[in-house]
Coordinates of N, CA and C in Angstrom, one line a residue:
M523 N -74.3 171.6 19.1 CA -75.6 171.0 18.8 C -76.6 172.1 18.7
R524 N -77.4 172.1 17.7 CA -78.4 173.2 17.6 C -79.5 172.9 18.6
K525 N -80.1 174.0 19.1 CA -81.1 173.9 20.1 C -82.4 173.4 19.6
N526 N -82.8 173.8 18.4 CA -84.1 173.4 17.9 C -84.0 172.1 17.2
V527 N -84.3 171.0 17.9 CA -84.1 169.7 17.4 C -85.4 168.9 17.7
L528 N -86.0 168.3 16.7 CA -87.2 167.5 16.8 C -86.8 166.1 17.3
I529 N -87.4 165.7 18.4 CA -87.0 164.5 19.1 C -87.7 163.3 18.4
L530 N -86.9 162.3 18.1 CA -87.3 161.0 17.7 C -87.3 160.0 18.8
A531 N -88.4 159.6 19.3 CA -88.5 158.8 20.6 C -87.8 157.5 20.5
C532 N -88.0 156.8 19.4 CA -87.4 155.4 19.3 C -87.3 155.1 17.9
I533 N -86.6 153.9 17.6 CA -86.4 153.6 16.2 C -87.6 152.9 15.6
S534 N -88.6 153.6 15.4 CA -89.8 153.0 14.8 C -90.6 154.1 14.0
I535 N -91.3 153.7 13.0 CA -92.0 154.6 12.2 C -93.1 155.2 13.0
L536 N -93.6 154.5 14.0 CA -94.7 155.1 14.8 C -94.2 156.3 15.6
S537 N -93.0 156.3 16.1 CA -92.5 157.5 16.8 C -92.3 158.6 15.8
F538 N -91.8 158.2 14.6 CA -91.6 159.2 13.6 C -92.9 159.9 13.2
T539 N -93.9 159.2 13.1 CA -95.2 159.7 12.7 C -95.7 160.7 13.8
S540 N -95.5 160.2 15.1 CA -96.0 161.0 16.2 C -95.2 162.4 16.2
C541 N -93.9 162.3 16.0 CA -93.1 163.5 16.1 C -93.5 164.5 15.0
T542 N -93.7 164.0 13.8 CA -94.0 164.9 12.7 C -95.4 165.5 12.8
S543 N -96.2 165.1 13.7 CA -97.5 165.7 13.9 C -97.4 167.1 14.6
Q544 N -96.2 167.3 15.2 CA -96.0 168.6 15.8 C -95.7 169.7 14.8
K545 N -95.6 170.9 15.2 CA -95.2 172.0 14.4 C -93.7 171.8 14.0
T546 N -93.4 171.5 12.8 CA -92.1 171.2 12.4 C -91.3 172.4 11.9
Q547 N -92.0 173.5 11.6 CA -91.3 174.6 10.9 C -90.2 175.2 11.8
D548 N -90.3 175.1 13.1 CA -89.3 175.6 14.0 C -88.2 174.7 14.4
Y549 N -88.2 173.5 13.8 CA -87.2 172.5 14.2 C -86.2 172.3 13.0
A550 N -85.0 172.0 13.4 CA -83.9 171.9 12.4 C -83.6 170.5 12.0
A551 N -83.8 169.5 12.9 CA -83.4 168.2 12.7 C -84.0 167.2 13.6
Y552 N -83.8 165.9 13.4 CA -84.2 164.9 14.3 C -83.0 164.4 15.1
L553 N -83.3 164.1 16.4 CA -82.3 163.6 17.3 C -82.6 162.2 17.7
F554 N -81.7 161.2 17.6 CA -81.9 159.9 17.9 C -81.0 159.4 19.1
A555 N -81.6 158.9 20.1 CA -80.8 158.4 21.2 C -80.7 156.8 21.1
Y556 N -79.5 156.3 21.2 CA -79.3 154.9 21.0 C -78.1 154.4 21.8
F557 N -77.9 153.0 21.8 CA -76.8 152.4 22.4 C -76.2 151.4 21.4
E558 N -75.0 150.9 21.6 CA -74.5 149.9 20.8 C -74.1 148.6 21.6
G559 N -74.3 147.5 20.9 CA -74.0 146.2 21.6 C -72.9 145.4 20.9
S560 N -72.0 146.1 20.2 CA -70.8 145.5 19.6 C -69.6 146.5 19.7
G561 N -68.5 146.0 19.3 CA -67.3 146.8 19.4 C -66.6 146.7 20.7
E562 N -65.8 147.7 21.1 CA -65.0 147.6 22.3 C -65.9 147.4 23.5
L563 N -65.6 146.4 24.4 CA -66.5 146.0 25.4 C -66.9 147.2 26.3
M564 N -66.0 148.0 26.8 CA -66.3 149.0 27.8 C -67.0 150.2 27.1
A565 N -67.0 150.3 25.8 CA -67.7 151.4 25.1 C -69.1 151.0 24.7
Q566 N -69.5 149.7 24.9 CA -70.8 149.3 24.6 C -71.8 149.7 25.7
E567 N -73.1 149.7 25.3 CA -74.2 149.9 26.3 C -74.0 151.2 27.0
Q568 N -73.8 152.3 26.2 CA -73.7 153.6 26.7 C -74.5 154.5 25.8
L569 N -74.9 155.7 26.3 CA -75.8 156.6 25.5 C -75.0 157.3 24.4
R570 N -75.6 157.2 23.2 CA -75.1 157.9 22.0 C -76.2 158.7 21.4
F571 N -75.8 159.7 20.6 CA -76.8 160.5 19.8 C -76.4 160.5 18.4
A572 N -77.4 160.6 17.5 CA -77.3 160.7 16.1 C -78.3 161.8 15.6
V573 N -78.0 162.5 14.5 CA -78.8 163.5 14.0 C -79.1 163.3 12.6
S574 N -80.3 163.7 12.1 CA -80.7 163.6 10.8 C -81.6 164.7 10.3
A575 N -81.5 165.1 9.1 CA -82.4 166.1 8.5 C -83.7 165.6 8.0
D576 N -83.8 164.2 7.7 CA -84.9 163.6 7.2 C -85.4 162.4 7.9
A577 N -84.8 162.0 9.0 CA -85.1 160.8 9.7 C -84.8 159.5 8.9
V578 N -84.1 159.6 7.9 CA -83.7 158.4 7.1 C -82.1 158.3 7.1
H579 N -81.5 159.4 6.8 CA -80.0 159.4 6.7 C -79.5 160.0 8.0
W580 N -78.6 159.3 8.7 CA -78.2 159.6 10.1 C -76.7 159.8 10.2
K581 N -76.3 160.7 11.0 CA -74.9 161.0 11.3 C -74.7 160.9 12.8
A582 N -73.8 160.0 13.3 CA -73.5 159.8 14.7 C -72.8 161.1 15.2
L583 N -73.2 161.6 16.3 CA -72.5 162.7 16.9 C -71.4 162.3 17.8
N584 N -70.5 163.2 18.1 CA -69.4 162.9 19.0 C -68.5 161.7 18.5
G585 N -68.4 161.6 17.1 CA -67.6 160.5 16.6 C -68.1 159.1 17.0
N586 N -69.4 159.0 17.2 CA -70.1 157.8 17.7 C -69.6 157.3 19.0
R587 N -69.0 158.2 19.8 CA -68.6 157.9 21.1 C -69.7 158.3 22.1
P588 N -69.7 157.6 23.3 CA -70.8 157.9 24.2 C -70.8 159.4 24.6
V589 N -72.0 160.0 24.7 CA -72.2 161.4 25.1 C -72.2 161.5 26.7
I590 N -72.5 160.4 27.4 CA -72.4 160.4 28.8 C -71.9 159.0 29.2
P591 N -70.8 158.9 30.0 CA -70.3 157.6 30.4 C -71.4 156.9 31.3
S592 N -71.6 155.6 31.0 CA -72.7 154.9 31.7 C -72.3 154.7 33.2
D593 N -71.0 154.6 33.5 CA -70.7 154.5 34.9 C -70.9 155.7 35.8
E594 N -71.2 156.8 35.1 CA -71.6 158.1 35.9 C -73.1 158.2 36.2
I595 N -73.9 157.4 35.4 CA -75.3 157.6 35.6 C -76.1 156.3 36.0
S596 N -75.4 155.2 35.9 CA -76.1 153.9 36.1 C -75.5 153.2 37.3
Q597 N -76.3 152.2 37.8 CA -75.9 151.3 38.9 C -75.0 150.2 38.4
T598 N -75.3 149.7 37.2 CA -74.6 148.5 36.7 C -73.3 148.9 35.9
G599 N -73.3 150.1 35.4 CA -72.2 150.5 34.6 C -72.5 150.5 33.1
G600 N -73.8 150.2 32.8 CA -74.3 150.1 31.4 C -75.7 150.6 31.3
I601 N -76.1 151.1 30.1 CA -77.5 151.4 29.9 C -77.9 150.8 28.5
R602 N -79.1 150.5 28.4 CA -79.7 150.0 27.2 C -81.1 150.7 26.9
D603 N -81.6 150.6 25.7 CA -82.9 151.0 25.4 C -83.2 152.5 25.7
P604 N -82.3 153.4 25.4 CA -82.6 154.8 25.8 C -83.8 155.3 25.0
H605 N -84.7 156.0 25.7 CA -85.9 156.6 25.1 C -85.9 158.1 25.4
I606 N -85.9 159.0 24.4 CA -85.9 160.4 24.7 C -87.2 161.1 24.3
L607 N -87.6 162.1 25.1 CA -88.9 162.7 25.0 C -88.7 164.2 25.2
R608 N -89.3 165.0 24.3 CA -89.3 166.5 24.5 C -90.5 166.8 25.5
G609 N -90.2 167.6 26.5 CA -91.2 167.9 27.5 C -92.3 168.8 26.9
E610 N -93.4 168.9 27.7 CA -94.5 169.8 27.3 C -94.1 171.2 27.2
D611 N -93.1 171.7 27.9 CA -92.7 173.1 27.9 C -91.9 173.4 26.6
G612 N -91.5 172.4 25.8 CA -90.8 172.6 24.6 C -89.3 172.6 24.7
H613 N -88.8 172.8 25.9 CA -87.3 172.9 26.0 C -86.7 172.0 27.0
T614 N -87.5 171.2 27.7 CA -86.9 170.2 28.6 C -87.0 168.9 28.0
F615 N -85.9 168.1 28.2 CA -85.8 166.8 27.6 C -85.7 165.7 28.7
Y616 N -86.3 164.5 28.4 CA -86.3 163.4 29.4 C -85.8 162.2 28.7
I617 N -84.9 161.4 29.4 CA -84.4 160.1 28.9 C -84.7 159.1 29.9
T618 N -85.2 158.0 29.5 CA -85.2 156.8 30.4 C -84.4 155.7 29.7
A619 N -83.8 154.8 30.5 CA -83.0 153.7 29.9 C -82.9 152.6 30.9
T620 N -82.8 151.4 30.4 CA -82.6 150.2 31.2 C -81.2 150.2 31.8
D621 N -81.2 150.0 33.1 CA -79.9 150.0 33.9 C -79.3 148.6 33.8
M622 N -78.5 148.3 32.8 CA -78.1 146.9 32.6 C -76.8 146.9 31.7
F623 N -75.9 146.1 32.1 CA -74.6 146.0 31.4 C -74.4 144.5 31.1
T624 N -75.0 144.1 30.0 CA -75.0 142.6 29.7 C -73.6 142.1 29.3
R625 N -72.8 143.0 28.7 CA -71.5 142.5 28.3 C -70.6 142.2 29.4
K626 N -70.9 142.8 30.6 CA -70.1 142.5 31.8 C -70.8 141.6 32.7
N627 N -72.1 141.8 32.9 CA -72.9 141.0 34.0 C -73.8 140.0 33.5
G628 N -74.0 139.9 32.1 CA -74.9 138.9 31.6 C -76.4 139.4 31.6
W629 N -77.3 138.5 31.3 CA -78.7 138.8 31.1 C -79.6 138.4 32.3
E630 N -79.0 137.8 33.3 CA -79.8 137.2 34.3 C -80.6 138.1 35.2
Y631 N -80.1 139.4 35.4 CA -80.6 140.2 36.5 C -80.4 141.7 36.3
N632 N -81.4 142.5 36.3 CA -81.2 143.9 36.5 C -82.5 144.5 37.2
P633 N -82.3 145.2 38.3 CA -83.4 145.6 39.1 C -84.0 147.0 38.8
G634 N -83.4 147.7 37.8 CA -83.9 149.1 37.7 C -83.6 149.8 36.4
I635 N -83.9 151.1 36.5 CA -83.8 152.0 35.3 C -83.1 153.3 35.6
V636 N -82.7 154.0 34.6 CA -82.0 155.3 34.8 C -83.0 156.4 34.2
L637 N -83.0 157.5 35.0 CA -83.8 158.7 34.6 C -82.9 159.9 34.3
L638 N -83.0 160.6 33.2 CA -82.2 161.7 32.9 C -83.1 162.9 32.5
K639 N -82.6 164.1 32.9 CA -83.4 165.3 32.5 C -82.4 166.4 32.1
S640 N -82.7 167.2 31.1 CA -81.9 168.3 30.6 C -82.7 169.4 30.0
G641 N -82.1 170.6 30.1 CA -82.7 171.8 29.5 C -82.0 172.2 28.2
N642 N -80.9 171.5 27.9 CA -80.2 171.9 26.7 C -79.5 170.8 25.9
L643 N -79.8 169.6 26.3 CA -79.3 168.4 25.6 C -77.8 168.2 25.9
T644 N -77.2 169.0 26.7 CA -75.8 168.9 27.0 C -75.6 168.5 28.5
D645 N -76.2 169.3 29.4 CA -76.1 169.1 30.8 C -77.2 168.3 31.4
W646 N -77.0 167.2 32.0 CA -78.0 166.3 32.4 C -78.0 166.0 34.0
T647 N -79.1 166.0 34.6 CA -79.2 165.5 35.9 C -79.8 164.1 35.8
H648 N -79.5 163.3 36.8 CA -80.0 161.9 36.7 C -80.4 161.3 38.0
G649 N -81.1 160.2 37.9 CA -81.5 159.4 39.1 C -81.6 157.9 38.7
I650 N -81.4 157.1 39.7 CA -81.4 155.6 39.5 C -82.6 155.1 40.3
V651 N -83.4 154.4 39.6 CA -84.6 153.7 40.3 C -84.3 152.2 40.4
D652 N -84.0 151.7 41.6 CA -83.8 150.3 41.8 C -85.1 149.8 42.5
L653 N -85.9 149.1 41.7 CA -87.2 148.6 42.3 C -87.0 147.7 43.5
E654 N -86.0 146.9 43.4 CA -85.8 145.9 44.5 C -85.5 146.6 45.8
K655 N -84.7 147.6 45.8 CA -84.3 148.3 47.0 C -85.4 149.3 47.4
S656 N -86.0 150.0 46.4 CA -87.0 151.1 46.8 C -88.3 150.5 47.2
Y657 N -88.7 149.4 46.6 CA -90.0 148.8 46.9 C -89.9 147.3 47.2
P658 N -89.2 147.0 48.3 CA -88.8 145.5 48.6 C -90.0 144.6 48.8
E659 N -91.1 145.2 49.3 CA -92.3 144.4 49.6 C -92.9 143.8 48.3
K660 N -92.9 144.6 47.3 CA -93.5 144.2 46.0 C -92.5 143.7 45.0
F661 N -91.3 144.2 45.0 CA -90.4 143.8 44.0 C -89.1 143.1 44.5
A662 N -89.2 142.4 45.6 CA -88.1 141.7 46.2 C -87.5 140.7 45.3
H663 N -88.3 140.1 44.5 CA -87.9 139.0 43.6 C -87.8 139.4 42.1
I664 N -87.4 140.6 41.9 CA -87.4 141.1 40.5 C -86.3 140.4 39.8
K665 N -86.5 140.2 38.5 CA -85.4 139.6 37.6 C -85.0 140.7 36.6
W666 N -86.0 141.2 35.9 CA -85.7 142.2 34.9 C -86.6 143.4 35.0
V667 N -86.1 144.6 34.7 CA -86.8 145.8 34.5 C -86.3 146.4 33.2
W668 N -87.1 146.3 32.2 CA -86.6 146.5 30.8 C -87.4 147.7 30.1
A669 N -86.6 148.3 29.2 CA -87.1 149.2 28.1 C -88.1 150.2 28.6
P670 N -87.7 151.1 29.5 CA -88.6 152.1 30.0 C -88.9 153.2 29.0
Q671 N -90.1 153.8 29.0 CA -90.4 154.9 28.2 C -91.3 155.9 29.0
T672 N -91.4 157.1 28.5 CA -92.1 158.1 29.2 C -93.2 158.8 28.3
I673 N -94.3 159.1 28.9 CA -95.4 159.9 28.2 C -96.0 160.9 29.2
Y674 N -96.3 162.0 28.7 CA -96.9 163.1 29.5 C -98.4 162.8 29.7
D675 N -98.9 162.9 30.9 CA -100.3 162.7 31.3 C -100.9 164.1 31.5
P676 N -101.7 164.6 30.5 CA -102.2 166.0 30.7 C -103.2 166.1 31.8
E677 N -103.9 165.1 32.2 CA -104.8 165.2 33.3 C -104.1 165.3 34.6
A678 N -103.1 164.5 34.8 CA -102.3 164.5 36.1 C -101.2 165.6 36.0
R679 N -100.9 166.1 34.8 CA -99.8 167.0 34.6 C -98.5 166.5 35.1
K680 N -98.3 165.2 34.8 CA -97.1 164.5 35.3 C -96.6 163.6 34.2
Y681 N -95.3 163.2 34.3 CA -94.7 162.3 33.3 C -94.8 160.8 33.9
L682 N -95.5 160.0 33.0 CA -95.7 158.6 33.4 C -94.6 157.8 32.8
V683 N -93.9 157.0 33.6 CA -92.8 156.1 33.1 C -93.4 154.7 33.1
Y684 N -93.2 154.0 32.0 CA -93.8 152.6 32.0 C -92.7 151.7 31.4
F685 N -92.7 150.4 31.8 CA -91.6 149.5 31.5 C -92.1 148.1 31.7
T686 N -91.3 147.1 31.2 CA -91.6 145.7 31.4 C -90.9 145.1 32.6
V687 N -91.6 144.3 33.3 CA -91.1 143.7 34.5 C -91.2 142.2 34.4
R688 N -90.2 141.5 34.8 CA -90.3 140.0 35.0 C -89.8 139.6 36.4
F689 N -90.4 138.7 37.1 CA -90.0 138.3 38.4 C -89.3 136.9 38.3
E690 N -88.5 136.6 39.3 CA -87.7 135.4 39.3 C -88.6 134.1 39.2
Y691 N -89.8 134.2 39.9 CA -90.6 133.0 40.0 C -91.7 132.9 38.9
D692 N -91.6 133.8 37.9 CA -92.6 133.7 36.8 C -92.0 134.2 35.5
T693 N -92.4 133.5 34.4 CA -91.9 133.9 33.1 C -92.7 135.0 32.4
A694 N -93.7 135.5 33.1 CA -94.6 136.5 32.5 C -93.8 137.8 32.4
L695 N -94.0 138.5 31.3 CA -93.4 139.9 31.1 C -94.6 140.9 31.0
N696 N -94.8 141.6 32.0 CA -95.9 142.5 32.1 C -95.4 144.0 32.2
F697 N -96.3 144.9 31.9 CA -96.0 146.3 31.9 C -96.4 146.9 33.2
Y698 N -95.5 147.7 33.9 CA -95.8 148.4 35.1 C -95.5 149.9 34.8
C699 N -96.1 150.8 35.7 CA -95.9 152.2 35.4 C -95.9 152.9 36.8
A700 N -95.3 154.2 36.7 CA -95.3 155.1 37.9 C -95.1 156.5 37.4
Y701 N -95.6 157.5 38.2 CA -95.3 158.8 37.8 C -93.9 159.2 38.4
A702 N -93.2 159.9 37.5 CA -91.9 160.5 38.0 C -92.1 161.7 38.8
N703 N -91.1 161.9 39.7 CA -91.2 163.2 40.5 C -90.8 164.4 39.7
E704 N -91.0 165.6 40.2 CA -90.8 166.8 39.4 C -89.3 166.9 38.9
D705 N -88.4 166.4 39.7 CA -87.0 166.5 39.3 C -86.6 165.4 38.3
F706 N -87.5 164.5 38.1 CA -87.2 163.3 37.2 C -86.0 162.5 37.7
T707 N -86.0 162.3 39.0 CA -84.9 161.5 39.6 C -85.4 160.2 40.3
A708 N -86.7 160.1 40.5 CA -87.3 159.0 41.2 C -88.8 158.9 40.9
F709 N -89.5 157.9 41.4 CA -90.9 157.8 41.3 C -91.6 158.4 42.4
E710 N -92.8 158.9 42.2 CA -93.6 159.4 43.3 C -94.3 158.3 44.0
N711 N -94.5 157.2 43.4 CA -95.3 156.1 44.0 C -94.8 154.8 43.6
E712 N -95.2 153.8 44.3 CA -94.8 152.4 44.0 C -95.4 152.0 42.6
P713 N -94.6 151.5 41.7 CA -95.1 151.1 40.4 C -96.3 150.1 40.5
Q714 N -97.2 150.4 39.6 CA -98.4 149.5 39.6 C -98.5 148.8 38.2
L715 N -99.1 147.6 38.2 CA -99.4 146.9 37.0 C -100.2 147.7 36.1
M716 N -99.7 147.9 34.8 CA -100.5 148.7 33.9 C -101.2 147.8 32.8
F717 N -100.5 146.8 32.4 CA -101.1 145.9 31.3 C -100.3 144.6 31.3
A718 N -101.1 143.5 31.3 CA -100.6 142.2 31.3 C -100.9 141.5 30.0
P719 N -100.1 141.6 29.0 CA -100.4 140.9 27.7 C -100.5 139.4 27.9
K720 N -101.4 138.8 27.1 CA -101.7 137.4 27.2 C -100.4 136.6 27.1
Y721 N -99.5 136.9 26.1 CA -98.3 136.1 25.9 C -97.1 136.8 26.3
G722 N -97.2 137.9 27.1 CA -96.1 138.6 27.6 C -95.5 139.6 26.5
A723 N -94.9 140.7 26.9 CA -94.4 141.6 25.9 C -93.3 142.5 26.4
I724 N -92.6 143.1 25.5 CA -91.5 144.1 25.9 C -91.6 145.3 24.9
D725 N -90.8 146.3 25.1 CA -90.6 147.4 24.2 C -92.0 148.1 23.9
G726 N -92.7 148.5 25.0 CA -93.9 149.2 24.8 C -93.8 150.6 24.3
D727 N -94.7 151.1 23.5 CA -94.7 152.4 23.0 C -96.1 153.0 23.0
I728 N -96.4 154.0 23.8 CA -97.7 154.6 23.8 C -97.7 155.9 22.9
I729 N -98.7 156.0 22.0 CA -98.8 157.1 21.1 C -100.2 157.7 21.3
H730 N -100.2 159.0 21.6 CA -101.5 159.7 21.7 C -101.9 160.4 20.4
K731 N -103.0 160.0 19.8 CA -103.4 160.5 18.5 C -104.9 160.8 18.4
D732 N -105.3 162.0 18.1 CA -106.7 162.3 18.0 C -107.6 161.9 19.2
G733 N -107.1 162.1 20.4 CA -107.8 161.8 21.5 C -107.8 160.4 22.0
T734 N -107.0 159.5 21.3 CA -107.0 158.1 21.7 C -105.5 157.7 21.9
Y735 N -105.3 156.9 23.0 CA -104.0 156.4 23.3 C -103.8 155.0 22.6
H736 N -102.8 154.8 21.8 CA -102.5 153.6 21.2 C -101.2 153.0 21.8
F737 N -101.3 151.7 22.1 CA -100.2 151.0 22.8 C -99.7 149.9 21.9
F738 N -98.4 150.1 21.5 CA -97.7 149.1 20.6 C -96.7 148.4 21.5
Y739 N -96.4 147.2 21.2 CA -95.4 146.4 21.9 C -95.0 145.2 21.1
N740 N -93.9 144.6 21.5 CA -93.4 143.4 20.9 C -93.7 142.2 21.7
L741 N -94.2 141.1 21.1 CA -94.5 139.9 21.9 C -93.1 139.3 22.3
K742 N -93.1 138.7 23.5 CA -91.8 138.2 24.0 C -91.3 137.0 23.1
S743 N -92.3 136.2 22.6 CA -91.9 135.1 21.7 C -91.1 135.5 20.5
A744 N -91.4 136.7 20.0 CA -90.8 137.2 18.8 C -89.5 138.0 19.0
T745 N -89.2 138.2 20.3 CA -88.1 139.1 20.6 C -87.0 138.5 21.5
Y746 N -87.5 137.7 22.5 CA -86.5 137.1 23.4 C -87.0 135.9 24.0
R747 N -86.2 134.8 24.0 CA -86.6 133.6 24.6 C -86.4 133.6 26.1
V748 N -87.5 133.3 26.9 CA -87.4 133.3 28.3 C -87.7 131.9 28.9

């Protein structure tokens, strides 16, 4: 895999626009992190990579096989919604993913997320954040922790991880956030409520453009029935 790769954060034109605002002359291609929800059961919901020269035509790497087995990095044995980010230093990469294996365990419960960090896109360190175990006072009745993403906070000089949370006793889908530690293996603090959409939402994506932060998300009614 070539070292100079322009990171595509997620499968949306918004992330593509954000990426292309960087200096592109030093980059050779786009890299896309994804998972699959069909095919052989035990090969589903694992991290995969694809590469593209134009962000339109894609080629799956590693023969479309997982690049990291989910049972080595997750608590449930599966991962979904991988989001990849190039760090501010230009050569460190961060991945967050939902720690969930629906094909084996169903959709009823997942308490956490997976954090991954690499300096070469090949060798990864990882951490598992289980909100229910790590923060039992606040998240004892967690039902879902979904679709985490990361953005760099230049004022705090830290990486902020944000994600959707739903509790067992409430159908609301709200966004929570916390700063990752330096190793990107855990949170520095208990996650706090970041934004409570009126009708609930998932799949949040924060884009910083011209001094303004723009927050995009999917309404729960349009994406998942709860």
